[in-house]
XYZ file of C-alpha atoms in Angstrom:
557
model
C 2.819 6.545 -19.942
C 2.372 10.103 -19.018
C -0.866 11.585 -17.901
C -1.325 15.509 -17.584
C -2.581 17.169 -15.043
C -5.696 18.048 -16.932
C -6.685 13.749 -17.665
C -6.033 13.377 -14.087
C -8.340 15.996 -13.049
C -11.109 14.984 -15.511
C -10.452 11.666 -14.024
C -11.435 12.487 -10.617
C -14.386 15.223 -11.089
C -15.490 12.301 -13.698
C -15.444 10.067 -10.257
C -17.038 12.347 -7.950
C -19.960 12.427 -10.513
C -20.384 8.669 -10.175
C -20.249 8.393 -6.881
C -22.921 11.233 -6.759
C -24.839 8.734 -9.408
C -24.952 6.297 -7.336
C -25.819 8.050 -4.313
C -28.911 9.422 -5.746
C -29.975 5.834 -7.471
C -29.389 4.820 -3.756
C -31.684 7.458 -1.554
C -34.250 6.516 -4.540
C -34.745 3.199 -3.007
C -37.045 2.424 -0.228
C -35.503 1.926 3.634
C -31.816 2.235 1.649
C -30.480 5.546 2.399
C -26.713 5.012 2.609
C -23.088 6.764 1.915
C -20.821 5.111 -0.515
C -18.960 2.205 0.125
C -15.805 4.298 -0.406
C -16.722 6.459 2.629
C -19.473 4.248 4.858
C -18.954 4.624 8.927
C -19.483 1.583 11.394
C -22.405 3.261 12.568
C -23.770 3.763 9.343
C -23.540 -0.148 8.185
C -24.577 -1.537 11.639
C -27.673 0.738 11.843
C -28.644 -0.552 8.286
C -28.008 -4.260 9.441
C -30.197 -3.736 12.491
C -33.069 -2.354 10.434
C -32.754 -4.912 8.140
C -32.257 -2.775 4.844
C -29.228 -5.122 3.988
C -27.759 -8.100 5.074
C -24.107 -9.364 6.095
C -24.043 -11.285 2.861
C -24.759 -8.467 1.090
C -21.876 -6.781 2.622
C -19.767 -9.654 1.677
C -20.893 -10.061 -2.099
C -20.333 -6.395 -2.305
C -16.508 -6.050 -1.338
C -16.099 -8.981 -3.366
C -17.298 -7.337 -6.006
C -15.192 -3.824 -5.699
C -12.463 -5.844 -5.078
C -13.002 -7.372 -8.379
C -13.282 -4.441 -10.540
C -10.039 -2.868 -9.542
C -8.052 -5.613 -7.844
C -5.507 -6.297 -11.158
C -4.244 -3.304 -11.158
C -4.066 -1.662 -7.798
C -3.261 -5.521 -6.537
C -4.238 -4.649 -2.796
C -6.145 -8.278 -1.592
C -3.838 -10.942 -2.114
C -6.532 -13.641 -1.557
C -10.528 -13.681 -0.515
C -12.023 -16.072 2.305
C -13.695 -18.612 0.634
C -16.130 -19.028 3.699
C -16.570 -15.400 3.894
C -21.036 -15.737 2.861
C -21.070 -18.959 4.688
C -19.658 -17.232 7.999
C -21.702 -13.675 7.076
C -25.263 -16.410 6.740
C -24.264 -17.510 10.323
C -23.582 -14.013 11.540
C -27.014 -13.077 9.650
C -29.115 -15.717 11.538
C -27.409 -14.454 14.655
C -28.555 -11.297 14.219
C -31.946 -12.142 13.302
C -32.145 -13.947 16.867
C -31.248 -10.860 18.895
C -27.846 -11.767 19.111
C -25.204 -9.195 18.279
C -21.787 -10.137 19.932
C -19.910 -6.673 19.579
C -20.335 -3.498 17.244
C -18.433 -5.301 14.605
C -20.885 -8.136 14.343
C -21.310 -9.354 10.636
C -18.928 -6.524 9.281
C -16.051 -7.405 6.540
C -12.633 -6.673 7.529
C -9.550 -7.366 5.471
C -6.015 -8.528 7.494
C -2.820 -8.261 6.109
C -0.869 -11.296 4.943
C 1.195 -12.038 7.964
C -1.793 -12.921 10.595
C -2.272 -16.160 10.845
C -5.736 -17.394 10.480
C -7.106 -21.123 10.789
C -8.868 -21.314 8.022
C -9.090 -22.001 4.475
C -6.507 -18.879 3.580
C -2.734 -18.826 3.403
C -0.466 -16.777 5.609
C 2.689 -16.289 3.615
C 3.976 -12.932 4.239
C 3.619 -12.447 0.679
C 6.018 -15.367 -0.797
C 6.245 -19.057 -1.990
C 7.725 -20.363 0.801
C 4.968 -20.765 3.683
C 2.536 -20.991 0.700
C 0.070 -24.249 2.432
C 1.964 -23.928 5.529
C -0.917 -23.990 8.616
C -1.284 -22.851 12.098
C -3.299 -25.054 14.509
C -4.993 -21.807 15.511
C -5.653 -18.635 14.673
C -3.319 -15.799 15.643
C -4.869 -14.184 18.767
C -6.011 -10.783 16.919
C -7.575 -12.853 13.932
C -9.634 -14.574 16.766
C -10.221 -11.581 18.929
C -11.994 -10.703 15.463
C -13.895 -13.697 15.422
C -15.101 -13.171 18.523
C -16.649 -10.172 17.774
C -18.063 -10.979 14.952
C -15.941 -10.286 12.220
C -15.769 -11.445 9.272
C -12.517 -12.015 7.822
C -13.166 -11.134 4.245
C -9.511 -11.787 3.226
C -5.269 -10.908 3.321
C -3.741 -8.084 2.241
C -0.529 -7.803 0.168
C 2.400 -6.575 1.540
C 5.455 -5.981 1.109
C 7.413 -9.965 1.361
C 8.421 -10.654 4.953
C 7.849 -6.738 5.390
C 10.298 -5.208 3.725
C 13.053 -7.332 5.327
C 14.988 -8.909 2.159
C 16.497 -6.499 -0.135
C 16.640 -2.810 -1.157
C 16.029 -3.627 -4.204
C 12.739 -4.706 -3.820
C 9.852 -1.871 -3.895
C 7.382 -1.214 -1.434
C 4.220 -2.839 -1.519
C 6.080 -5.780 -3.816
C 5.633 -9.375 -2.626
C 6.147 -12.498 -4.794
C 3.092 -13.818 -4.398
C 1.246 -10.619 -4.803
C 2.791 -8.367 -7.337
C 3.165 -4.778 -6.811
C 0.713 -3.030 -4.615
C -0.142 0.992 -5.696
C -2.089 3.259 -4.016
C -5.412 4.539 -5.568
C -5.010 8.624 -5.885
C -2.528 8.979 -9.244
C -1.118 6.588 -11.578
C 1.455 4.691 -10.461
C 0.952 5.402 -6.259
C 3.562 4.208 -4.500
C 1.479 2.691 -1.616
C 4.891 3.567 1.087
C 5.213 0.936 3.507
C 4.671 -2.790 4.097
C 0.630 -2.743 5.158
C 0.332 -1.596 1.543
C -2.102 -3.979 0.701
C -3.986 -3.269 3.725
C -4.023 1.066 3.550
C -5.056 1.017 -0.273
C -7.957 -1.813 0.472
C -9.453 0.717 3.181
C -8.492 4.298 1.634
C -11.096 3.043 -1.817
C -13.639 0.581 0.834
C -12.736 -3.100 -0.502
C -13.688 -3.626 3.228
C -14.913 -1.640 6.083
C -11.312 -1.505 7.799
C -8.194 -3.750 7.736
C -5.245 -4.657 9.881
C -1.305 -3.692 9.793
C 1.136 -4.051 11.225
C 3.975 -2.149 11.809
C 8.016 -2.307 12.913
C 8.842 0.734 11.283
C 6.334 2.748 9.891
C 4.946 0.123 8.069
C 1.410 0.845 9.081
C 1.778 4.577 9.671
C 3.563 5.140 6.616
C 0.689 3.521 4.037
C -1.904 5.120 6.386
C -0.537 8.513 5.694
C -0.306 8.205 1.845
C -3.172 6.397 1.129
C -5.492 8.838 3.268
C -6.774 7.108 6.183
C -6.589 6.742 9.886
C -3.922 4.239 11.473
C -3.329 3.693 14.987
C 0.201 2.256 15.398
C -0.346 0.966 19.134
C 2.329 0.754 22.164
C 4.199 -2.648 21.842
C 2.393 -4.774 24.202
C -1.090 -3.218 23.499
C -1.570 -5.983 20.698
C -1.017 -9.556 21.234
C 1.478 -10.668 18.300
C 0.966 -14.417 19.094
C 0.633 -15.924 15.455
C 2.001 -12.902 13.288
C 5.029 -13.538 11.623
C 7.835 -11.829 13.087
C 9.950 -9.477 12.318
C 11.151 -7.776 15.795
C 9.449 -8.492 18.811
C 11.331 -5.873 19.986
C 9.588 -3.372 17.496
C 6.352 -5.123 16.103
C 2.986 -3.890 17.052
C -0.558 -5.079 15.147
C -3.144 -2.321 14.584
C -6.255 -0.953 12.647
C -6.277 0.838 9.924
C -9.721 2.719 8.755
C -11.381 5.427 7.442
C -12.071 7.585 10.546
C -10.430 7.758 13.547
C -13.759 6.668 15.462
C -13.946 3.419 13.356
C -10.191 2.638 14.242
C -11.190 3.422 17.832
C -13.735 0.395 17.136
C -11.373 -1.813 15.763
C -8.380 -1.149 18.389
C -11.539 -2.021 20.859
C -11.757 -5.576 19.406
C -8.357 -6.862 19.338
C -6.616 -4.742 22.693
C -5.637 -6.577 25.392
C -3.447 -8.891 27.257
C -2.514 -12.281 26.327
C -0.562 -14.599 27.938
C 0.836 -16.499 24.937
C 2.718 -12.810 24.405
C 4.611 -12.178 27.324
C 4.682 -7.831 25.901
C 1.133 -7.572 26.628
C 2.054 -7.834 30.685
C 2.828 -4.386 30.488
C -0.882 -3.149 30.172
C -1.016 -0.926 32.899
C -4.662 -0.825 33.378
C -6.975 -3.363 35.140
C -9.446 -2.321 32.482
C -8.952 -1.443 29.010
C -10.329 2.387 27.879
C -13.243 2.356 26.246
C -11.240 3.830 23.054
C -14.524 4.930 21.088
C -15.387 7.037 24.013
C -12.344 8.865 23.561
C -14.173 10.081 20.286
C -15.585 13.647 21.639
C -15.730 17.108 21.692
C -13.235 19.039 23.165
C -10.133 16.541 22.779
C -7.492 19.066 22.190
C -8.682 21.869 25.164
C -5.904 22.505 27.368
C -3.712 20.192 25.874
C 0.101 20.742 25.662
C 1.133 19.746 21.652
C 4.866 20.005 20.785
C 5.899 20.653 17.324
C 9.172 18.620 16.312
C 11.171 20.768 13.781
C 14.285 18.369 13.192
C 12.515 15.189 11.691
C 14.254 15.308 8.871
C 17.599 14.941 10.313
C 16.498 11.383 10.326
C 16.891 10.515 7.126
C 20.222 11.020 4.376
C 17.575 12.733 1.852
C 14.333 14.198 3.035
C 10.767 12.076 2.435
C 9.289 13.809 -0.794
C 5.659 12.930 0.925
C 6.870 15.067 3.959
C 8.303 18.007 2.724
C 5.328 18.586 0.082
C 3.120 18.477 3.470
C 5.209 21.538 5.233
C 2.924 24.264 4.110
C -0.100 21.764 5.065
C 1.610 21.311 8.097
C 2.481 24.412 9.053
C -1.679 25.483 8.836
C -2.771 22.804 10.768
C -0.990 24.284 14.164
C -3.329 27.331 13.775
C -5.892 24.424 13.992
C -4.520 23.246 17.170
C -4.573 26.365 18.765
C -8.206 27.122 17.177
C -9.216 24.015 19.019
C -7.853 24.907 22.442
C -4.532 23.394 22.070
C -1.425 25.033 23.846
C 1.466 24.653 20.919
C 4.842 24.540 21.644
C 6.481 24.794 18.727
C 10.268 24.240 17.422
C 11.217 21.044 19.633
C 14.575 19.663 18.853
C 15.432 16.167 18.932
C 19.355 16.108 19.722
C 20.157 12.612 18.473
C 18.663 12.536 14.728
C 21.651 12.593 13.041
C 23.480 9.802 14.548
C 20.340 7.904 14.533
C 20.710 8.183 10.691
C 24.309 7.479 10.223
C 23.838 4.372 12.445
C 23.863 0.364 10.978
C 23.029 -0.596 14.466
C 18.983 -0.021 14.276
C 18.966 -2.200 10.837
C 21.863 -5.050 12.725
C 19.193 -5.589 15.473
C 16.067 -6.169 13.202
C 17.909 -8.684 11.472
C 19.180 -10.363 13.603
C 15.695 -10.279 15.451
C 14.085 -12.036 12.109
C 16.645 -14.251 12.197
C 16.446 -15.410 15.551
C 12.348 -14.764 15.785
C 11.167 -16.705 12.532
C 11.169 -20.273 14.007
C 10.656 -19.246 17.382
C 7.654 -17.616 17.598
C 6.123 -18.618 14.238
C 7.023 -21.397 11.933
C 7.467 -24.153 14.918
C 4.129 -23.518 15.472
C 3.126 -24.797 11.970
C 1.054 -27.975 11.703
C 1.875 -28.880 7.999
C 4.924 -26.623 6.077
C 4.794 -28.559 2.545
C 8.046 -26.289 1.549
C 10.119 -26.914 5.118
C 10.988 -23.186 5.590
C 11.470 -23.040 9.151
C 14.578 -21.332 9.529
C 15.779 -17.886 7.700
C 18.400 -20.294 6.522
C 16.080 -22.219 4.744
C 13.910 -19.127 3.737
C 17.511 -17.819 1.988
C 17.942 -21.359 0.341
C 14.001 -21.434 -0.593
C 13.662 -17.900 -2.472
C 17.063 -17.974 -4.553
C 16.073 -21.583 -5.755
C 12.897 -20.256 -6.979
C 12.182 -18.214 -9.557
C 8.532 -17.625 -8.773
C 10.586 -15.295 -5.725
C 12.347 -12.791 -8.086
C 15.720 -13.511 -7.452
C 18.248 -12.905 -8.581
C 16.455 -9.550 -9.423
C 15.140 -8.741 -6.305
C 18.561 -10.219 -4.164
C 18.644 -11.479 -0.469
C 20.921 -8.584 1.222
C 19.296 -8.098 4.356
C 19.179 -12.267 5.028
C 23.004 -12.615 3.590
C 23.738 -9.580 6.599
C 21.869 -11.713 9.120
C 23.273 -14.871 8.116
C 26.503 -13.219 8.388
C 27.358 -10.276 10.496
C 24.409 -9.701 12.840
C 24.986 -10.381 16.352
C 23.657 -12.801 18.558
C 19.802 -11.735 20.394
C 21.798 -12.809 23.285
C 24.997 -11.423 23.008
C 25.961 -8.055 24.041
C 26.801 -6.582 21.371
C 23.324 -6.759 20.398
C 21.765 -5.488 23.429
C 24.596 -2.847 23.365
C 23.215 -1.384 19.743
C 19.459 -2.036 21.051
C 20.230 0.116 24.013
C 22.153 2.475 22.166
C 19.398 3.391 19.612
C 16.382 3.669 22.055
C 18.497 5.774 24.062
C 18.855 8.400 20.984
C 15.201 8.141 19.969
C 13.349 6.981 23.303
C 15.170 8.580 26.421
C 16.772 11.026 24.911
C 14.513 12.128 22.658
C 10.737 11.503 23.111
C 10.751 11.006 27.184
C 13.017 13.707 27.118
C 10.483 16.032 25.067
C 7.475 14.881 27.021
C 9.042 15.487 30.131
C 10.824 18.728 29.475
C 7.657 20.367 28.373
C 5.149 18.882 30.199
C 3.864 17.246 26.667
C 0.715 16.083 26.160
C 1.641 14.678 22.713
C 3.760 15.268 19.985
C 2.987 16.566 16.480
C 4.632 15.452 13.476
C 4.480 14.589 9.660
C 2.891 11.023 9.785
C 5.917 9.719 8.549
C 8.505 10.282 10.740
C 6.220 10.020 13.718
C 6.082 6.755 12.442
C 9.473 6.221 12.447
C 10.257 8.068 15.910
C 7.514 5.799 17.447
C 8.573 2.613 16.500
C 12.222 2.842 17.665
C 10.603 4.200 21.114
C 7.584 1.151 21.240
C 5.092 4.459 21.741
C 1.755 5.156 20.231
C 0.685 7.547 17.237
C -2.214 8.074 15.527
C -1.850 9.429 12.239
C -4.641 11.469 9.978
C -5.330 13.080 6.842
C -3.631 16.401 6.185
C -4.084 16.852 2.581
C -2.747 15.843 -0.897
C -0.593 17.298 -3.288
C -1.654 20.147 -5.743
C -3.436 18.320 -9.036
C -0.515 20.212 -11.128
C 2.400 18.385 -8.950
C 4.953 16.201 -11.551
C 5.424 12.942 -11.074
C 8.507 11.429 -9.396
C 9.521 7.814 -10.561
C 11.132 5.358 -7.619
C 14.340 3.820 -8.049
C 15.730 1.366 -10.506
C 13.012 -2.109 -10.674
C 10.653 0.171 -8.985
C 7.470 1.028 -11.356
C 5.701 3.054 -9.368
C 6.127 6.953 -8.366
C 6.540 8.183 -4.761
C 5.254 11.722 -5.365
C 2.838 12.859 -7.982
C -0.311 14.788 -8.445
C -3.275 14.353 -5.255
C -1.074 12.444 -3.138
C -2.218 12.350 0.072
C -0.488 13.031 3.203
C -0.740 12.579 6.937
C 0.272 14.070 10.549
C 0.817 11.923 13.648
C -0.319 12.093 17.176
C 2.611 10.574 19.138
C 2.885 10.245 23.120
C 3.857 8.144 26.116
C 3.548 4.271 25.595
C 0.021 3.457 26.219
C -1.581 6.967 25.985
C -3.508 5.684 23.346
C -7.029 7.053 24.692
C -5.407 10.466 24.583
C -4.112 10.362 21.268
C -7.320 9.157 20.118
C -9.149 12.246 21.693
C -6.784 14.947 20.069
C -6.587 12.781 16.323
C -10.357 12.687 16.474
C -10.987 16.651 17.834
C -8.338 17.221 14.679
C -10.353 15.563 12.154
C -14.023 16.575 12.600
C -12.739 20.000 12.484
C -10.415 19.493 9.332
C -12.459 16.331 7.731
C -9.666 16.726 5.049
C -10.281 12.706 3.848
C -13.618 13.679 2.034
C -11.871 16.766 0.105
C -8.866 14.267 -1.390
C -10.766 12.033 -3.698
C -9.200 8.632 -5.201
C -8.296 8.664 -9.144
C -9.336 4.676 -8.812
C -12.353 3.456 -7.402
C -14.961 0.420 -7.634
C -18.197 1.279 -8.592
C -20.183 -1.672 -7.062
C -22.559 -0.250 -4.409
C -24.816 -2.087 -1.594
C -27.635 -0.803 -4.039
C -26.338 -2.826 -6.777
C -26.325 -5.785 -4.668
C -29.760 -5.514 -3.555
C -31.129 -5.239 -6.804
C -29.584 -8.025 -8.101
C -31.569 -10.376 -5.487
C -34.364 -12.317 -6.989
C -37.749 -10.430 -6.807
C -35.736 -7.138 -7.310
């Protein structure tokens, strides 16, 4: 179906106008004055919980309810806690007896479908074959969120065993799932495995969610779905209870609407754990404060350099990324504006091989393959389907067609099955060494050191990428969105969404040194309460349940 420019437009003034409804219906009611649901802060919902205008339940009915209203076509929640208003009562009560146990206490958050939980939810990774499988505890972030009083409103899709099992299969596509698109234009390619979880924040089916990323899979659906995500330094984040796919690589973080509530969320689940042996490199005795970070002045005196080569990373240039250029190219008079010291046209030396190497892909799969049973699925309690092994995943998903194959083949596991090396061997720590020596030594130490670099600037996307071969940080933010008159661009073959069209949003990353997360967090938020581009790119799909709804619907309303 094709949609002009014009629809689309009418579309989103047309949304603007009920949002605006149902702000003014809102500030009409007593005690209840309130920003959308598609926009709310932390701040915001905790100093309405403290004054008692709404409740925790209330919270809860109402993201159930948004979800409802768009969740079959923009397929972003793969499943809802069904404990989720028996958990927010007992946060409530909590509350009502003085007793708040962190800044998140009795808020909603959604986690994406590969963070184990002990509950009454699945953790499938988005297919058949774990579905009823059970932990005997909750992954270490999920209970880092319990402990300060999260809810855990739900999963996320995703794309299955993220993104490791064919190119054929789209992003954002799990079995169990469907397809995950984003919420700006018709047929949003959501870019990146933590789909689910960047569309279920970017239109407020929660307050925030979790990712988690490899490569780019957080950063990546942050920047086109127009939020913040902080991909953190390996180690930062316990992964004890997340399905694998590199240990090497993987790295759990928040995704959110501002880069303060991210700050708030990294708080919660930072820190070392000893069933993840990664998290002994914390260098600090105590863990930043990362919402302080959120102040004034972030970027003054700080050294920014401006990677021109990214796209010597890729065979054919990210559409996303080169409609962001002119965007991109403004924002560095931002920088400066802000106190920044740019240093602009840093070269990467190594892009190009990086891109014409197998060995970067040979290493993740054979880390899946060797990572699956041992540090997830011999920790089950009950697997009804036996998949412990990628062996038996490969047997599992092309003997059932609820998994899409032969459609949606098995390349990457036949590859691993096959001609992957060893974790042990050294050919594999030859290629591992090999590739963070283009990316890592060579390029990003190299760049930081050379030029006395606070952090580097680039288009969220490959920042992304650059970060995850190096195990760095980056925070990425809202840069803009495509003009409304922009055509669409369809995916490839079995892929029924579009990667570029009209308001597509965009991002730019913060990257530095591994765990100068604080810092990046100062510059990302100095960046957006100057730009506060988010508010100007407006979703073409949105719920329209609102807390006010939800209080008026309870009895003597």
């Amino acid at each position: 179906m094709r949609i002009s420019a014009q629809s689309l437009l009418s579309c989103l003034c047309g949304l603007n106008l009920l949002t605006t409804t149902c702000l003014a219906e809102l500030k009409a009611l007593p005690r209840t004055k309130l920003s959308s649901l598609l926009d709310i802060t932390l701040e915001e919902l905790q100093a309405g919980l403290n004054a008692g205008y709404f409740t925790s339940v209330d919270l809860v009915r109402a993201y159930v309810a948004r979800t409802g209203e768009v969740n079959d076509k923009l397929r972003a929640v793969l499943e809802i806690n069904p404990d989720a208003e028996v958990i927010a009562r007992k946060l409530d009560a909590e509350r009502q007896q003085g007793h708040r146990r962190s800044p998140l206490h009795g808020i909603p958050v959604l986690v994406k479908d590969n963070i184990a939980t002990h509950d009454s939810m699945n953790t499938t990774a988005g297919s058949f074959a774990l579905l009823g499988a059970c932990v005997g505890e909750d992954s270490t972030v999920a209970a880092r969120l319990r402990d300060a009083g999260v809810i855990i409103l739900g999963k996320t899709n995703m794309s299955q065993w993220s993104g490791l099992r064919s190119l054929k299969c789209p992003q954002g596509w799990s079995a169990r799932g469907g397809q995950t698109v984003g919420a700006y234009f018709p047929g949003h390619n959501p870019q990146g495995s933590s789909s689910g979880s960047a569309v279920a924040a970017s239109i407020g089916l929660a307050w925030a969610s979790i990712g988690t990323e490899t490569t780019s899979s957080l950063v990546g659906p942050a920047h086109a779905n127009n939020i913040v995500g902080i991909k953190p330094t390996v180690g930062l984040t316990s992964r004890h209870l997340v399905i694998p796919l590199s240990r090497r690589l993987d790295s759990v973080g928040p995704m959110a609407r501002t880069v303060k509530d991210a700050a708030y969320l990294l708080n919660a689940i930072a820190g070392p754990d000893d069933k993840d042996n990664y998290t002994s490199a914390i260098p600090f005795n105590t863990l930043p404060d990362y919402v302080e970070a959120c102040r004034p002045g972030g970027l003054r005196g700080k050294r920014i350099g401006v990677v021109r080569n990214y796209f010597d990373m890729e065979d054919e240039p990210d559409k996303t990324a080169v409609l962001s250029l002119a965007a991109f190219n403004s924002s560095l008079k931002v920088l400066a504006k802000l106190g920044a010291e740019v240093i602009d046209g840093i070269y990467f030396p190594n892009l190009k091989e990086y891109a014409q190497s197998p060995y970067h892909a040979y290493c993740i799969m054979s880390d899946f393959r060797d990572h699956l049973y041992a540090h997830y699925t011999r920790h089950l309690k009950t697997n009804p389907n036996g998949v412990f092994t990628l062996k038996n995943l490969h047997r599992f998903v092309r003997e059932n067609t609820l998994e899409g194959y032969p459609d949606y083949d098995t390349l990457f596991w036949d590859l691993a099955l096959s001609v992957a090396p060893l974790e042990n061997s050294p050919s594999f720590w030859g290629n591992h060494t090999y590739i963070f020596e283009l990316i890592g030594t060579r390029g990003v130490s190299a760049a930081m050191q050379k030029h006395s670099l606070d952090a580097i600037y680039m288009p969220s996307l490959y920042a992304g990428l650059v970060a995850s071969i190096s195990g760095t940080p980056v925070v990425t933010v809202p840069l803009g969105a495509s003009p409304i008159d922009s055509p669409f661009v369809a995916g490839p073959p079995r892929d029924k969404t579009n990667v570029v069209g009209p308001n597509h949003p965009f991002g730019v990353g913060f990257l530095g040194p591994s765990f100068s997360e604080e810092s990046l967090i100062m510059m990302a938020y100095a960046f957006e309460q100057e730009t506060r581009i988010r508010q100007l790119v407006r979703p073409w799909m949105q719920p329209y349940t609102e807390l006010v709804d939800v209080l008026r619907r309870r009895p003597g309303r």
